[in-house]
Coordinates of C-alpha atoms in Angstrom, one line a residue:
M1 CA 0.0 -0.1 0.0
L2 CA 1.3 3.5 -1.0
T3 CA 0.6 6.2 1.5
D4 CA 0.8 9.8 0.3
F5 CA 2.8 11.9 2.8
G6 CA 3.5 14.5 0.1
L7 CA 2.0 18.1 -0.1
A8 CA -0.9 18.6 -2.6
W9 CA -1.4 21.8 -4.5
I10 CA -4.1 22.8 -7.1
E11 CA -2.2 25.3 -9.2
D12 CA -1.9 23.0 -12.5
Q13 CA -2.9 19.5 -12.0
S14 CA -5.0 18.8 -8.6
H15 CA -4.5 15.0 -8.7
L16 CA -0.7 15.2 -8.6
T17 CA 1.6 15.6 -5.6
Q18 CA 3.4 18.8 -5.4
S19 CA 5.0 21.3 -3.0
G20 CA 2.1 23.4 -1.7
L21 CA -0.4 24.3 1.0
I22 CA -2.3 21.4 2.5
V23 CA -1.0 18.1 3.5
G24 CA -2.6 15.3 1.4
T25 CA -3.9 14.7 -2.1
G26 CA -6.8 16.8 -3.4
R27 CA -9.2 14.1 -4.2
Y28 CA -8.5 12.0 -1.1
M29 CA -8.2 14.6 1.5
A30 CA -10.8 14.6 4.3
P31 CA -13.1 17.7 4.4
E32 CA -11.8 18.8 7.8
Q33 CA -8.1 18.6 6.3
V34 CA -9.3 20.8 3.3
Q35 CA -10.3 23.3 5.8
G36 CA -6.9 23.5 7.4
E37 CA -7.2 21.2 10.3
A38 CA -4.2 19.2 11.4
P39 CA -4.6 15.7 9.8
G40 CA -5.4 12.9 12.1
P41 CA -6.4 9.1 12.1
L42 CA -9.9 10.0 10.9
C43 CA -8.4 11.5 7.9
D44 CA -6.5 8.4 7.0
L45 CA -9.8 6.2 7.2
Y46 CA -11.4 8.9 5.0
A47 CA -8.7 8.5 2.3
L48 CA -8.9 4.7 2.6
G49 CA -12.6 4.9 1.9
V50 CA -12.1 7.1 -1.1
T51 CA -9.5 4.6 -2.5
M52 CA -12.1 1.7 -1.8
W53 CA -14.8 3.9 -3.5
E54 CA -12.8 4.3 -6.6
Y55 CA -11.7 0.7 -6.6
A56 CA -15.4 -0.5 -6.3
T57 CA -17.0 1.8 -8.9
G58 CA -14.2 2.2 -11.4
R59 CA -14.7 6.0 -11.3
L60 CA -12.4 8.9 -10.4
P61 CA -13.6 10.4 -7.0
F62 CA -15.2 13.9 -7.3
E63 CA -14.5 13.9 -11.0
D64 CA -16.8 16.8 -11.7
L65 CA -14.6 19.1 -9.6
K66 CA -11.5 20.6 -11.5
G67 CA -8.8 22.9 -10.8
E68 CA -9.1 25.2 -7.7
Q69 CA -12.7 24.3 -7.3
L70 CA -11.6 20.8 -6.1
L71 CA -10.6 21.8 -2.8
I72 CA -13.1 24.6 -2.5
G73 CA -15.9 22.1 -3.4
R74 CA -14.6 19.4 -1.3
V75 CA -15.5 21.2 2.0
A76 CA -19.3 20.0 1.3
A77 CA -19.0 17.6 -1.6
T78 CA -20.0 13.9 -0.9
L79 CA -19.5 10.9 -3.0
Q80 CA -22.3 9.1 -4.6
P81 CA -23.4 6.1 -2.5
V82 CA -21.6 2.9 -3.5
A83 CA -25.1 1.1 -3.9
E84 CA -26.3 3.6 -6.6
A85 CA -22.9 4.0 -8.4
A86 CA -22.0 0.1 -8.3
P87 CA -25.1 -2.1 -7.6
R88 CA -23.3 -5.2 -7.8
V89 CA -21.0 -4.5 -4.7
P90 CA -22.3 -6.4 -1.6
P91 CA -24.5 -4.2 0.6
H92 CA -22.4 -4.6 3.8
L93 CA -19.4 -3.7 1.8
A94 CA -21.0 -0.7 0.3
E95 CA -22.3 0.6 3.6
A96 CA -18.8 0.3 5.1
I97 CA -17.3 2.3 2.3
D98 CA -20.2 5.0 2.6
R99 CA -19.2 5.3 6.3
C100 CA -15.6 5.8 5.6
V101 CA -16.3 8.7 3.4
A102 CA -18.9 10.4 5.6
L103 CA -18.6 14.3 5.7
R104 CA -18.6 14.6 9.2
P105 CA -15.6 12.7 11.3
A106 CA -18.1 11.6 13.9
D107 CA -20.0 9.6 11.4
R108 CA -17.1 7.6 10.2
F109 CA -15.6 4.4 11.8
Q110 CA -13.4 5.7 14.7
G111 CA -10.4 3.4 14.2
A112 CA -9.0 0.9 11.6
R113 CA -9.9 -1.9 13.9
E114 CA -13.7 -0.8 13.9
L115 CA -13.5 -0.9 10.1
Y116 CA -12.1 -4.4 10.0
R117 CA -14.6 -5.7 12.5
A118 CA -17.5 -4.2 10.4
L119 CA -16.2 -5.8 7.3
R120 CA -15.5 -9.0 8.8
S121 CA -18.9 -9.5 10.5
G122 CA -20.9 -8.0 7.6
L123 CA -19.2 -9.8 4.6
G124 CA -18.2 -13.1 6.5
I125 CA -15.2 -13.7 4.0
L126 CA -12.4 -12.3 6.1
D127 CA -11.1 -14.8 8.8
N128 CA -8.5 -14.5 11.6
S129 CA -5.8 -14.0 9.2
I130 CA -6.7 -10.2 9.3
E131 CA -6.7 -10.2 13.1
S132 CA -3.3 -11.8 13.1
S133 CA -2.0 -9.2 10.8
F134 CA -2.8 -6.7 13.2
Q135 CA -0.7 -8.5 15.8
D136 CA 2.5 -9.6 13.9
R137 CA 2.4 -6.4 11.4
T138 CA 3.4 -8.5 8.6
P139 CA 1.8 -8.0 5.1
R140 CA 2.6 -11.7 4.3
A141 CA 0.1 -12.9 7.1
A142 CA -2.6 -10.7 5.5
S143 CA -1.8 -11.5 1.8
R144 CA -1.4 -15.3 1.7
R145 CA -3.6 -17.0 4.2
P146 CA -6.9 -18.7 3.0
S147 CA -10.2 -17.2 3.1
A148 CA -13.4 -18.5 4.4
T149 CA -13.9 -20.1 0.9
G150 CA -10.6 -21.8 1.1
K151 CA -9.2 -19.8 -1.6
M152 CA -5.9 -17.8 -1.4
L153 CA -6.3 -14.2 -0.9
V154 CA -3.6 -12.8 -3.2
P155 CA -3.9 -9.1 -4.3
T156 CA -3.6 -8.9 -8.0
A157 CA -3.4 -5.7 -10.4
A158 CA -6.9 -4.9 -11.2
T159 CA -7.2 -3.4 -14.8
Q160 CA -11.1 -3.4 -15.0
P161 CA -13.4 -1.7 -12.6
L162 CA -15.1 -3.8 -10.2
E163 CA -18.5 -2.8 -11.7
S164 CA -17.6 -5.1 -14.8
P165 CA -19.5 -8.5 -14.6
E166 CA -17.5 -11.7 -14.4
P167 CA -18.7 -14.9 -16.5
G168 CA -20.9 -17.1 -14.6
G169 CA -22.3 -14.5 -12.2
G170 CA -19.3 -14.7 -9.9
S171 CA -18.9 -10.8 -9.9
H172 CA -20.5 -10.4 -6.4
R173 CA -17.9 -12.7 -4.8
A174 CA -15.1 -11.1 -6.9
V175 CA -16.1 -7.7 -5.7
A176 CA -16.0 -8.7 -2.1
A177 CA -12.8 -10.6 -2.2
S178 CA -11.0 -7.9 -4.3
V179 CA -12.1 -5.1 -1.9
A180 CA -11.3 -7.4 1.1
M181 CA -7.9 -7.6 -0.3
L182 CA -7.6 -3.9 -0.4
V183 CA -8.7 -3.7 3.1
A184 CA -6.3 -6.3 4.2
A185 CA -3.4 -4.6 2.6
A186 CA -4.3 -1.2 3.7
A187 CA -4.9 -2.4 7.5
L188 CA -1.3 -2.3 8.2
G189 CA -0.8 1.2 6.7
A190 CA -3.6 2.4 8.5
V191 CA -2.6 1.2 11.9
A192 CA 0.9 2.3 11.3
A193 CA -0.5 5.8 10.2
V194 CA -2.6 6.3 13.1
A195 CA 0.2 5.3 15.4
V196 CA 2.4 7.9 13.7
L197 CA -0.2 10.7 13.7
R198 CA -1.0 10.0 17.3
H199 CA 2.7 10.4 18.2
R200 CA 2.9 13.4 16.0
A201 CA -0.2 15.2 17.3
A202 CA 1.0 15.0 20.9
P203 CA 0.8 18.6 22.2
A204 CA 4.0 20.6 22.7
P205 CA 4.6 22.0 25.9
V206 CA 3.0 25.5 26.2
A207 CA 5.4 28.2 27.3
P208 CA 3.9 30.4 30.2
P209 CA 2.7 33.9 29.0
I210 CA 5.1 36.7 29.1
V211 CA 4.2 39.2 31.8
V212 CA 5.7 42.7 31.7
P213 CA 7.6 43.4 34.8
P214 CA 6.3 46.4 36.9
R215 CA 9.5 48.3 36.1
T216 CA 11.1 48.0 32.6
P217 CA 13.2 50.3 30.8
S218 CA 11.7 52.6 28.0
I219 CA 12.8 52.3 24.6
A220 CA 14.4 55.7 24.8
S221 CA 16.8 54.6 27.4
A222 CA 18.0 51.8 25.2
V223 CA 21.8 51.7 24.2
P224 CA 22.1 53.7 20.9
G225 CA 23.6 52.2 17.8
V226 CA 23.2 48.6 19.0
E227 CA 21.2 46.7 16.5
P228 CA 18.8 44.1 18.3
V229 CA 18.9 40.5 17.5
V230 CA 15.3 39.6 16.8
T231 CA 14.3 36.2 17.7
S232 CA 10.4 35.9 17.8
V233 CA 8.3 33.9 20.1
R234 CA 6.5 30.9 19.0
P235 CA 3.3 31.7 16.8
E236 CA 0.0 31.7 18.3
L237 CA 1.2 32.2 21.9
P238 CA -0.8 35.0 23.6
L239 CA 1.4 37.6 25.2
R240 CA 0.5 39.9 27.8
V241 CA 1.6 43.4 26.9
A242 CA 0.0 45.5 29.6
P243 CA -2.0 44.4 32.8
E244 CA -5.6 44.9 33.6
S245 CA -4.8 48.0 35.7
E246 CA -4.2 49.8 32.4
Q247 CA -8.0 49.7 31.8
A248 CA -7.2 49.8 28.1
W249 CA -10.1 50.3 25.7
R250 CA -8.7 49.9 22.0
A251 CA -5.2 48.7 20.8
A252 CA -3.5 49.1 17.6
V253 CA -0.2 47.3 16.4
A254 CA 2.5 48.3 13.7
V255 CA 5.7 46.3 12.8
S256 CA 8.8 47.8 11.3
A257 CA 12.0 46.0 10.5
T258 CA 13.3 45.9 14.0
E259 CA 10.2 46.6 16.5
V260 CA 6.7 45.8 17.2
L261 CA 4.9 48.8 18.5
V262 CA 1.6 48.4 20.2
A263 CA -0.5 51.6 21.2
W264 CA -3.8 51.8 23.1
T265 CA -6.5 54.2 24.3
C266 CA -7.6 53.8 27.9
E267 CA -11.1 54.2 29.3
R268 CA -10.1 57.4 31.0
S269 CA -7.8 59.2 28.7
G270 CA -4.3 59.3 27.4
L271 CA -2.3 57.1 25.0
R272 CA 0.1 54.6 26.1
F273 CA 2.8 52.5 24.1
A274 CA 4.8 49.2 24.4
A275 CA 7.5 47.9 22.1
S276 CA 9.3 44.8 21.6
R277 CA 12.8 44.6 19.9
D278 CA 13.3 41.0 20.4
G279 CA 10.4 39.5 18.5
G280 CA 7.7 39.7 21.4
R281 CA 9.9 38.1 24.2
S282 CA 10.0 41.1 26.2
W283 CA 8.0 44.3 26.2
Q284 CA 9.2 47.7 27.2
R285 CA 6.8 50.6 28.2
L286 CA 7.4 54.0 26.8
P287 CA 7.1 56.9 29.1
P288 CA 3.8 58.8 28.6
D289 CA 4.0 61.9 26.4
P290 CA 1.8 64.7 27.8
R291 CA 1.5 66.1 24.2
L292 CA -0.4 63.0 23.0
S293 CA -3.7 63.4 24.9
S294 CA -6.6 61.4 23.5
L295 CA -10.2 60.9 24.5
G296 CA -11.1 57.8 26.5
M297 CA -12.8 54.9 24.9
T298 CA -11.9 56.1 21.2
E299 CA -10.6 54.3 18.4
L300 CA -7.0 54.8 17.0
K301 CA -5.0 53.6 13.8
L302 CA -1.3 52.9 13.8
V303 CA 0.8 51.9 10.7
A304 CA 4.6 51.6 9.9
C305 CA 6.2 52.7 6.6
E306 CA 9.9 53.2 5.6
G307 CA 11.4 53.2 9.1
R308 CA 8.6 55.5 10.8
F309 CA 5.5 54.9 12.9
H310 CA 2.3 56.8 12.0
L311 CA -0.5 57.3 14.3
L312 CA -4.1 58.7 14.2
Y313 CA -6.1 59.3 17.3
Y314 CA -8.9 61.4 18.5
S315 CA -8.6 64.2 20.9
G316 CA -11.0 66.9 22.4
D317 CA -12.5 68.4 25.5
D318 CA -15.6 66.6 25.6
R319 CA -17.6 64.3 23.1
K320 CA -19.3 67.2 21.2
R321 CA -16.0 68.5 19.6
V322 CA -13.5 65.6 18.6
H323 CA -10.6 66.4 16.5
L324 CA -8.4 63.8 14.6
E325 CA -4.6 64.2 15.4
Y326 CA -1.8 62.6 13.7
A327 CA 1.8 61.9 15.3
T328 CA 4.8 60.2 13.9
A329 CA 8.1 58.6 15.5
T330 CA 11.2 57.2 13.9
A331 CA 11.7 53.5 14.4
G332 CA 14.5 52.7 17.1
S333 CA 14.0 56.2 19.2
L334 CA 10.3 56.0 19.2
S335 CA 10.2 59.5 20.1
F336 CA 7.0 61.2 18.7
E337 CA 7.0 64.4 17.1
A338 CA 4.4 67.2 18.2
P339 CA 1.0 66.0 16.9
R340 CA -0.9 67.7 13.9
R341 CA -4.6 68.2 13.7
L342 CA -6.1 66.9 10.5
G343 CA -9.8 67.8 11.0
S344 CA -13.0 67.3 13.1
V345 CA -14.9 64.0 13.4
S346 CA -18.5 63.3 13.8
Q347 CA -18.3 59.8 15.6
S348 CA -15.2 58.9 17.6
E349 CA -16.2 55.4 17.8
L350 CA -15.6 54.9 14.2
L351 CA -12.1 53.8 13.1
P352 CA -10.3 56.2 10.7
A353 CA -8.3 55.1 7.7
L354 CA -4.6 55.4 7.5
A355 CA -2.5 54.0 4.7
C356 CA 1.1 54.8 3.3
A357 CA 3.6 53.6 0.6
R358 CA 6.9 54.4 -0.8
Q359 CA 6.8 55.9 -4.4
R360 CA 9.3 55.1 -7.3
N361 CA 10.7 58.8 -6.9
G362 CA 11.4 58.2 -3.2
Q363 CA 8.6 60.0 -2.0
V364 CA 6.4 58.6 0.9
W365 CA 2.7 59.1 0.4
L366 CA 0.4 59.0 3.3
L367 CA -3.4 59.0 3.0
A368 CA -5.6 59.6 6.0
A369 CA -9.6 59.5 5.7
W370 CA -12.5 59.9 8.4
Q371 CA -16.0 60.8 8.9
S372 CA -16.1 64.6 9.3
I373 CA -18.7 66.4 11.3
G374 CA -18.2 69.7 9.5
A375 CA -18.0 68.4 5.9
G376 CA -21.0 66.3 6.3
G377 CA -19.2 63.3 4.6
I378 CA -15.9 61.6 4.6
E379 CA -12.9 63.9 4.3
S380 CA -9.2 62.8 3.3
A381 CA -5.9 64.5 3.6
W382 CA -2.5 63.7 1.9
S383 CA 1.1 63.8 3.0
E384 CA 3.9 63.3 0.2
D385 CA 6.7 63.6 2.5
G386 CA 6.4 61.0 5.0
G387 CA 4.1 62.7 7.4
H388 CA 6.1 66.0 7.9
S389 CA 3.4 68.3 6.3
W390 CA -0.1 67.5 5.3
S391 CA -2.5 69.0 2.7
G392 CA -5.9 70.4 3.7
A393 CA -8.9 68.2 4.3
V394 CA -11.0 67.4 1.2
R395 CA -14.4 66.0 1.1
L396 CA -14.7 62.9 -1.0
P397 CA -17.3 63.2 -3.9
G398 CA -20.5 61.3 -3.3
S399 CA -20.1 61.0 0.5
T400 CA -22.8 62.0 2.8
T401 CA -23.6 61.9 6.6
E402 CA -24.6 58.3 6.1
S403 CA -21.0 57.4 4.9
R404 CA -19.1 55.3 7.3
W405 CA -16.1 53.2 7.9
P406 CA -13.6 54.5 5.3
A407 CA -10.6 52.0 4.2
A408 CA -7.7 53.2 2.2
V409 CA -4.7 51.8 0.5
V410 CA -1.9 53.6 -1.2
L411 CA -0.3 52.1 -4.3
D412 CA 2.5 53.3 -6.6
G413 CA 1.1 56.3 -8.3
S414 CA -2.5 55.9 -7.1
A415 CA -4.6 55.3 -4.0
L416 CA -7.9 53.6 -3.4
L417 CA -10.7 54.3 -0.9
V418 CA -13.7 52.2 -0.2
W419 CA -16.4 53.2 2.4
Q420 CA -19.9 51.9 3.8
Q421 CA -23.0 53.7 2.4
D422 CA -25.9 53.3 4.6
P423 CA -29.2 54.3 2.7
S424 CA -32.2 55.6 4.2
G425 CA -35.0 53.3 5.2
N426 CA -34.6 49.6 5.4
R427 CA -32.5 49.1 2.2
P428 CA -29.2 47.2 2.5
S429 CA -25.9 49.0 2.7
T430 CA -23.6 49.1 -0.1
L431 CA -19.8 49.6 -0.6
L432 CA -18.6 52.8 -2.7
V433 CA -15.3 52.8 -4.3
T434 CA -13.2 55.9 -5.6
R435 CA -9.7 56.1 -6.8
S436 CA -7.2 58.9 -7.0
S437 CA -3.9 59.6 -9.0
G438 CA -2.3 60.9 -5.7
P439 CA -1.8 64.1 -3.7
A440 CA -1.9 66.2 -6.9
G441 CA -4.9 64.4 -8.3
E442 CA -8.6 64.4 -7.5
W443 CA -10.8 61.6 -6.5
Q444 CA -12.9 60.2 -8.9
P445 CA -16.8 60.0 -8.5
P446 CA -17.6 56.9 -6.5
R447 CA -19.1 53.8 -7.9
P448 CA -20.9 50.9 -6.2
L449 CA -18.5 47.8 -5.7
A450 CA -18.8 45.4 -8.6
V451 CA -18.1 41.9 -7.3
L452 CA -19.5 38.4 -7.9
S453 CA -20.7 37.1 -4.4
F454 CA -24.1 35.7 -3.1
G455 CA -24.5 38.2 -0.2
V456 CA -26.2 41.6 0.2
D457 CA -26.0 44.5 2.8
R458 CA -22.2 44.8 2.5
C459 CA -20.4 46.6 5.2
F460 CA -17.2 47.0 7.3
P461 CA -14.6 47.2 4.5
A462 CA -10.8 46.6 5.0
L463 CA -8.1 47.1 2.5
A464 CA -4.6 45.7 2.0
S465 CA -2.0 45.7 -1.0
D466 CA 0.8 42.9 -1.2
G467 CA 2.7 45.2 -3.8
R468 CA 1.0 43.5 -6.7
R469 CA -2.8 43.1 -6.0
V470 CA -5.2 44.9 -3.9
H471 CA -7.3 42.8 -1.3
L472 CA -10.8 44.0 -0.3
Q473 CA -12.5 42.2 2.7
F474 CA -15.9 43.0 4.0
A475 CA -19.0 41.6 5.7
E476 CA -22.3 40.8 3.8
K477 CA -25.3 39.1 4.5
S478 CA -26.5 35.8 3.1
L479 CA -29.2 33.3 3.7
T480 CA -26.9 31.7 6.5
G481 CA -26.2 34.8 8.4
R482 CA -23.6 37.6 8.1
G483 CA -20.2 36.4 7.0
L484 CA -16.9 37.7 5.8
V485 CA -15.6 37.5 2.2
C486 CA -12.5 38.7 0.5
T487 CA -11.8 39.7 -3.2
Q488 CA -8.8 40.8 -5.0
S489 CA -8.1 43.4 -7.8
A490 CA -5.0 43.3 -10.2
D491 CA -5.5 46.5 -11.7
G492 CA -5.4 49.0 -8.8
G493 CA -8.9 48.7 -7.7
R494 CA -10.7 49.3 -11.1
T495 CA -12.1 45.8 -11.2
F496 CA -12.4 43.0 -8.5
G497 CA -12.7 39.3 -9.0
S498 CA -15.0 36.9 -7.2
A499 CA -15.6 37.2 -3.6
R500 CA -14.3 34.0 -1.5
Q501 CA -15.5 33.3 1.9
V502 CA -13.0 33.9 4.7
G503 CA -13.4 31.3 7.8
N504 CA -15.7 28.4 7.8
W505 CA -19.1 29.5 8.8
P506 CA -21.0 32.7 8.6
C507 CA -21.4 34.1 12.2
N508 CA -22.5 37.7 12.3
D509 CA -19.0 38.8 11.4
R510 CA -18.4 42.4 11.7
H511 CA -15.4 44.5 12.6
N512 CA -12.3 43.3 10.6
A513 CA -8.7 43.9 9.7
L514 CA -6.5 42.7 6.9
A515 CA -2.8 42.5 6.2
A516 CA -0.9 41.2 3.2
R517 CA 2.7 40.6 2.2
E518 CA 3.6 38.9 -1.1
N519 CA 1.1 35.8 -1.5
R520 CA 0.3 35.7 2.1
I521 CA -3.0 37.3 3.7
W522 CA -3.9 37.5 7.3
S523 CA -7.5 38.5 8.6
T524 CA -8.9 38.9 11.9
W525 CA -12.5 39.9 12.7
E526 CA -15.2 40.1 15.3
D527 CA -17.7 37.2 15.5
K528 CA -20.5 38.7 17.6
T529 CA -22.5 35.3 17.5
A530 CA -19.5 33.3 19.2
R531 CA -18.5 36.5 21.0
E532 CA -14.8 36.2 20.1
N533 CA -12.2 37.8 18.0
V534 CA -10.6 35.1 15.4
W535 CA -8.2 35.0 12.6
A536 CA -7.6 33.0 9.4
A537 CA -4.7 33.2 6.9
S538 CA -4.3 32.4 3.2
S539 CA -1.0 31.2 1.5
D540 CA -2.3 31.5 -2.2
G541 CA -3.5 35.0 -2.5
G542 CA -7.0 34.5 -1.1
R543 CA -8.1 31.7 -2.9
L544 CA -8.2 29.3 0.1
W545 CA -8.3 30.2 3.7
S546 CA -7.3 28.3 6.8
R547 CA -9.8 27.3 9.4
E548 CA -10.6 30.4 11.8
K549 CA -9.0 30.2 15.1
E550 CA -9.8 32.1 18.4
L551 CA -7.7 35.2 19.1
Q552 CA -9.4 36.7 22.0
P553 CA -13.0 36.0 23.6
F554 CA -15.3 38.7 25.0
V555 CA -18.4 38.5 26.9
T556 CA -20.6 41.6 26.6
E557 CA -18.1 44.4 25.2
S558 CA -17.0 44.0 21.6
K559 CA -13.1 44.3 21.5
P560 CA -12.0 44.4 17.9
A561 CA -8.4 43.4 17.1
S562 CA -5.7 45.1 14.9
I563 CA -3.2 43.4 12.7
A564 CA 0.0 44.4 10.8
V565 CA 2.7 42.7 8.9
S566 CA 6.4 43.6 8.8
P567 CA 8.6 44.2 5.7
D568 CA 10.0 40.5 6.0
G569 CA 6.4 39.0 6.3
E570 CA 6.0 38.5 10.0
C571 CA 2.3 39.2 11.2
W572 CA 1.3 40.4 14.6
A573 CA -2.4 40.9 16.2
A574 CA -3.0 43.2 19.2
W575 CA -6.1 43.6 21.1
A576 CA -7.5 45.2 24.4
S577 CA -9.4 42.5 26.3
E578 CA -12.6 43.0 28.1
S579 CA -11.0 43.1 31.6
G580 CA -8.6 46.1 30.3
E581 CA -5.3 44.3 29.7
V582 CA -3.5 44.4 26.4
G583 CA -2.5 41.5 24.5
A584 CA -0.6 40.5 21.3
M585 CA 0.2 37.4 19.4
R586 CA 2.4 36.6 16.3
L587 CA 0.4 34.9 13.7
P588 CA 2.0 32.1 11.7

């Protein structure tokens, strides 16, 4: 028996083993393995069942699924019952094969021995030779002992499907004997694979969470001129950046080539910062800067670009007069310059947009967008010198007081803005898209997002660019609930392809964040039904996504997370928990 321990990919030929994303071979992988779960013993039994199904029917499994649709369709696709596809197969054998390929792992046999016993009791053609093969683990014991009919069970190379009748009406017994031989030969491999997988799946010891000492030196007091050696912590290990006594409300993260910087607002007032220069192993608090005074319980935005950190936050004397402030700091020193006011804000609970990118001429463009109280719509401002100076605020054409949640991305020579437009009445929300050629250009009239998807009421957009494509993520409502989808554009946002679902089940997904680097995409979002922040990743540009995993739970108060990726592709998430502490995690 040959067992595929290779890596499957779907780029060209989905039935071949190649170096790729998911362990297994496309047509024989269990549905849970396709969704990104670690392979286990029941995945091996599923693959064995698909092999028996192919052997019994003479047909290629899932032959109607081609190319990239193979793995996408495999999540819910089922094989035709053997009794329908090959009526000559004995009923008990057909039932056993159907149970092996059940969609839900709980509906399958729970072990190779259980499958063997079902076949033996149902068919009556397998004797104690198979039982002995489990004991002495030698293929000879399973392949050379006589069956209950007295005939030698010797595997042969079958060149015809089992559906083909044999002369003299003996096809019924031939099918049973042939498939029995397949099971006998596979039993050894299944048992060995189960043992290997159980050994491999043993959980690694979990390192204790890193607790910030009460007194840690600030980044500003670090030895100048010494380049830190960055050694990251293990991925998916939650780290405590600040304790509950901080009473944090919202957190944001940005990652430069040498540092991970986390900023947060508190329930009272003020901005706080912590940074790590050793890949998250230790966190150092920055001293409070009295010039950076924010309102309590407000949003903030933090990005890193070309060796500098850029911050947007809300300030004001009360909730009636709220201003959007910008501040920047050089990576390494992390000493923020005096903040600059960009405009007035209508709702401080709405997240502003901030994006930046280096241009071919060496300039660093920054773009900020927010919902303005004075303009009655969404305003934007540009900087073409890395944040040292800003243009005046300009209202985006087509935006109104019902325009919310702007998302922005800066490209080489252009920029893209998407926002949520809430119509009056009970009509569903839409997403509007506008483009600009840069600080010297004007914003085009917005147009509704044109993308192929099955949902309506689109909202909560998030944008990211990997240098070649623009990735747009948003929530939409379908028959099964509100889910998160992602679509791509290869022409700077002029057109978008089909939207693909992110995660596994639509569960009232809302606030979300997106980060991309080369062909890798990370997403985090708020699942209000499950009351938790979750995350998922894609390694193929958004075609297939891993199974969603918990990032941080909440009980009553929604706490969306922030996400960012470094220039070398290291992704970090940060959040303020419901209890008030600040957490962070490196995502694989």
